[in-house]
Amino acid sequence: MISGREALARLCEGNRRFVEGERNRQRVTDQVHRDELVDGQAPFAIILGCSDSRVPTEIIFDQGLGALFVIRIAGNIVAPSGIGSVEFAAGSFGTPLVVVLGHSSCGAVLATLDELRRPTESQSRNLRSIVDRVRPSVEPLLGTGLAADPVALTRAAVRANVRASANQLRHGSELLEQLVEDDALLIVGAEYSLETGEVDFFEGVPHLE
Ligand SMILES: [Zn+2]
């Protein structure tokens, strides 16, 4: 298996192809490749992303079958089942990289900001469980100068939410914590821009030598 840094470079390269419109379609549809995967998988990256229809993980990283182990949930929040999914992939396949992938104008983050400003009673318990997981990282921002600038506030809130999820993965599991300590797992945070199609890896990225 490749290293976490190599996996990160592969994702960057795939996103560059996506942005520039040079898609690597052969890997996606190739029957030979599909046959090879019947007996097992070795995904090189785990992505915890948002369910948003505009951020389809394999497409924005230009990856085919068997490449990415993907968990998608509104607001890319970390629930126990999400930690379990990451543990499963990192533990079973030796996947060396986890990316928490947020995106601009995330509906779950916007809904949380709305809820903090104008609390409602009508939200379902299940929807509330998402907002409640986004809230702790976003709420402190409302007490800062950002509160007066809705665009800057949303941008900061998206990033704060990504950082919170990455930290929960780093510290919410003994297995993952051990893998990170052993340098066998890299956990980074990133934001996808709906406007440009670019993914910015902004958190936890090791300095390149
Ligand atoms: Zn979203």
PDB file of N, CA and C and ligand atoms in Angstrom, residues 50 52 75 103 106-107, ligand 1:
ATOM      1  N   CYS A  50     -19.859  15.106   2.471  1.00  0.00           N
ATOM      2  CA  CYS A  50     -21.262  15.487   2.636  1.00  0.00           C
ATOM      3  C   CYS A  50     -22.114  14.775   1.574  1.00  0.00           C
ATOM      4  N   ASP A  52     -24.368  16.060  -0.151  1.00  0.00           N
ATOM      5  CA  ASP A  52     -24.776  17.039  -1.173  1.00  0.00           C
ATOM      6  C   ASP A  52     -24.576  16.492  -2.588  1.00  0.00           C
ATOM      7  N   GLY A  75     -23.527  17.233   6.056  1.00  0.00           N
ATOM      8  CA  GLY A  75     -22.655  18.014   6.932  1.00  0.00           C
ATOM      9  C   GLY A  75     -21.348  17.322   7.283  1.00  0.00           C
ATOM     10  N   HIS A 103     -17.653  21.394   1.988  1.00  0.00           N
ATOM     11  CA  HIS A 103     -17.767  22.136   0.721  1.00  0.00           C
ATOM     12  C   HIS A 103     -18.432  23.483   0.959  1.00  0.00           C
ATOM     13  N   CYS A 106     -22.498  24.681   2.272  1.00  0.00           N
ATOM     14  CA  CYS A 106     -23.053  23.406   2.770  1.00  0.00           C
ATOM     15  C   CYS A 106     -24.389  23.653   3.483  1.00  0.00           C
ATOM     16  N   GLY A 107     -25.430  22.954   3.030  1.00  0.00           N
ATOM     17  CA  GLY A 107     -26.771  23.144   3.586  1.00  0.00           C
ATOM     18  C   GLY A 107     -26.860  22.824   5.069  1.00  0.00           C
TER      19      GLY A 107
HETATM   20 ZN    ZN B   1     -23.084  19.800   2.581  1.00  0.00          ZN
END
